[in-house]
């Protein structure tokens, strides 16, 4: 018998419950994976609370990324075999489980150099950093950029990767307690929301011009300030809304602003093909293997305590990545 964490109704961290299920055998093209480590992402919180649309009706599970071992394969699966170590960042949302079946096309082989917990912590967050800084807005050495929530899971990976690429990062955090960790991971300037003048520093470091890109996952609370940081023809890359959805923008505000680009960027659209998935993952594993990026698993919980992991993430108590262990 398999088990998974299920939400029967959207709600608080208690909405998650541990339930048994019959899994069956993989169909053609699928693999059964026994999870060894499961990622926790803020998007799981959004879905549990009902802020974001659930792709399947309740009752359903959560979780986009995990690492584990292939236990069985269906007909036609040639790339993977029983016993292979694998990881993924993929729908359907079933990573919060001890084992699951997934189309083998979405799996990536795990090199020996990458431990299961690191892989579970890095798949969604690391691929996200890859597409943000190498694809959505491809940074260049010497540029100054703003990256919000710099001490979070995505944030700590971004700070290190940007440093590795020769970029100067203005990282933002929610409290003084998170300044040191963001600095230790390569952010050159760390500013605290509500205390420091983020747009002021963005202009000071760029001779008054503004920065070419702001990576903003906070949404409603930071939109105005992010816009004030941008250089003419700069790009606001919006990829999250932990503080709520950005308020509607009146077109007169847009016409009064400098020329700018706005984009909403979602991981799934950057790894739709197998080639794109493998290419983004290869980049990620390269920076991990070279030592340029270290994945910080700063919180670990038993899978059955996923609700506690969510509560800590929502309360802004975490830094780096959190992982669930089945
Ligand atoms: N578009 C995509 O495909 C994609 C993929 C992955 C992740 N994301 C987004 O990237 C962001 C980071 O994800 P993550 O999993 O690594 O989470 P995280 O950054 O570890 O946690 C979120 C952080 O946001 C900050 N924050 C600011 N206002 C907050 C509020 N009102 N409530 C809670 N936190 C608040 C907190 O840091 P401080 O205390 O320092 O403010 C908190 O630690 C999320 O918005 C997520 O949805 C998007």
mmCIF file of C-alpha atoms in Angstrom, residues 78 104 112 120 137 165 187 213 267 272 295:
data_model
loop_
_atom_site.group_PDB
_atom_site.id
_atom_site.type_symbol
_atom_site.label_atom_id
_atom_site.label_comp_id
_atom_site.label_asym_id
_atom_site.label_seq_id
_atom_site.Cartn_x
_atom_site.Cartn_y
_atom_site.Cartn_z
ATOM 1 C CA UNK A 78 14.159 2.525 -22.558
ATOM 2 C CA UNK A 104 9.300 8.657 -17.798
ATOM 3 C CA UNK A 112 26.314 10.152 -8.266
ATOM 4 C CA UNK A 120 14.789 17.415 -4.260
ATOM 5 C CA UNK A 137 16.453 37.935 -18.970
ATOM 6 C CA UNK A 165 28.268 35.049 -13.701
ATOM 7 C CA UNK A 187 24.542 39.039 -2.772
ATOM 8 C CA UNK A 213 16.221 43.733 -14.610
ATOM 9 C CA UNK A 267 8.793 27.171 -15.062
ATOM 10 C CA UNK A 272 7.976 21.920 -21.922
ATOM 11 C CA UNK A 295 22.176 23.995 -2.325
#
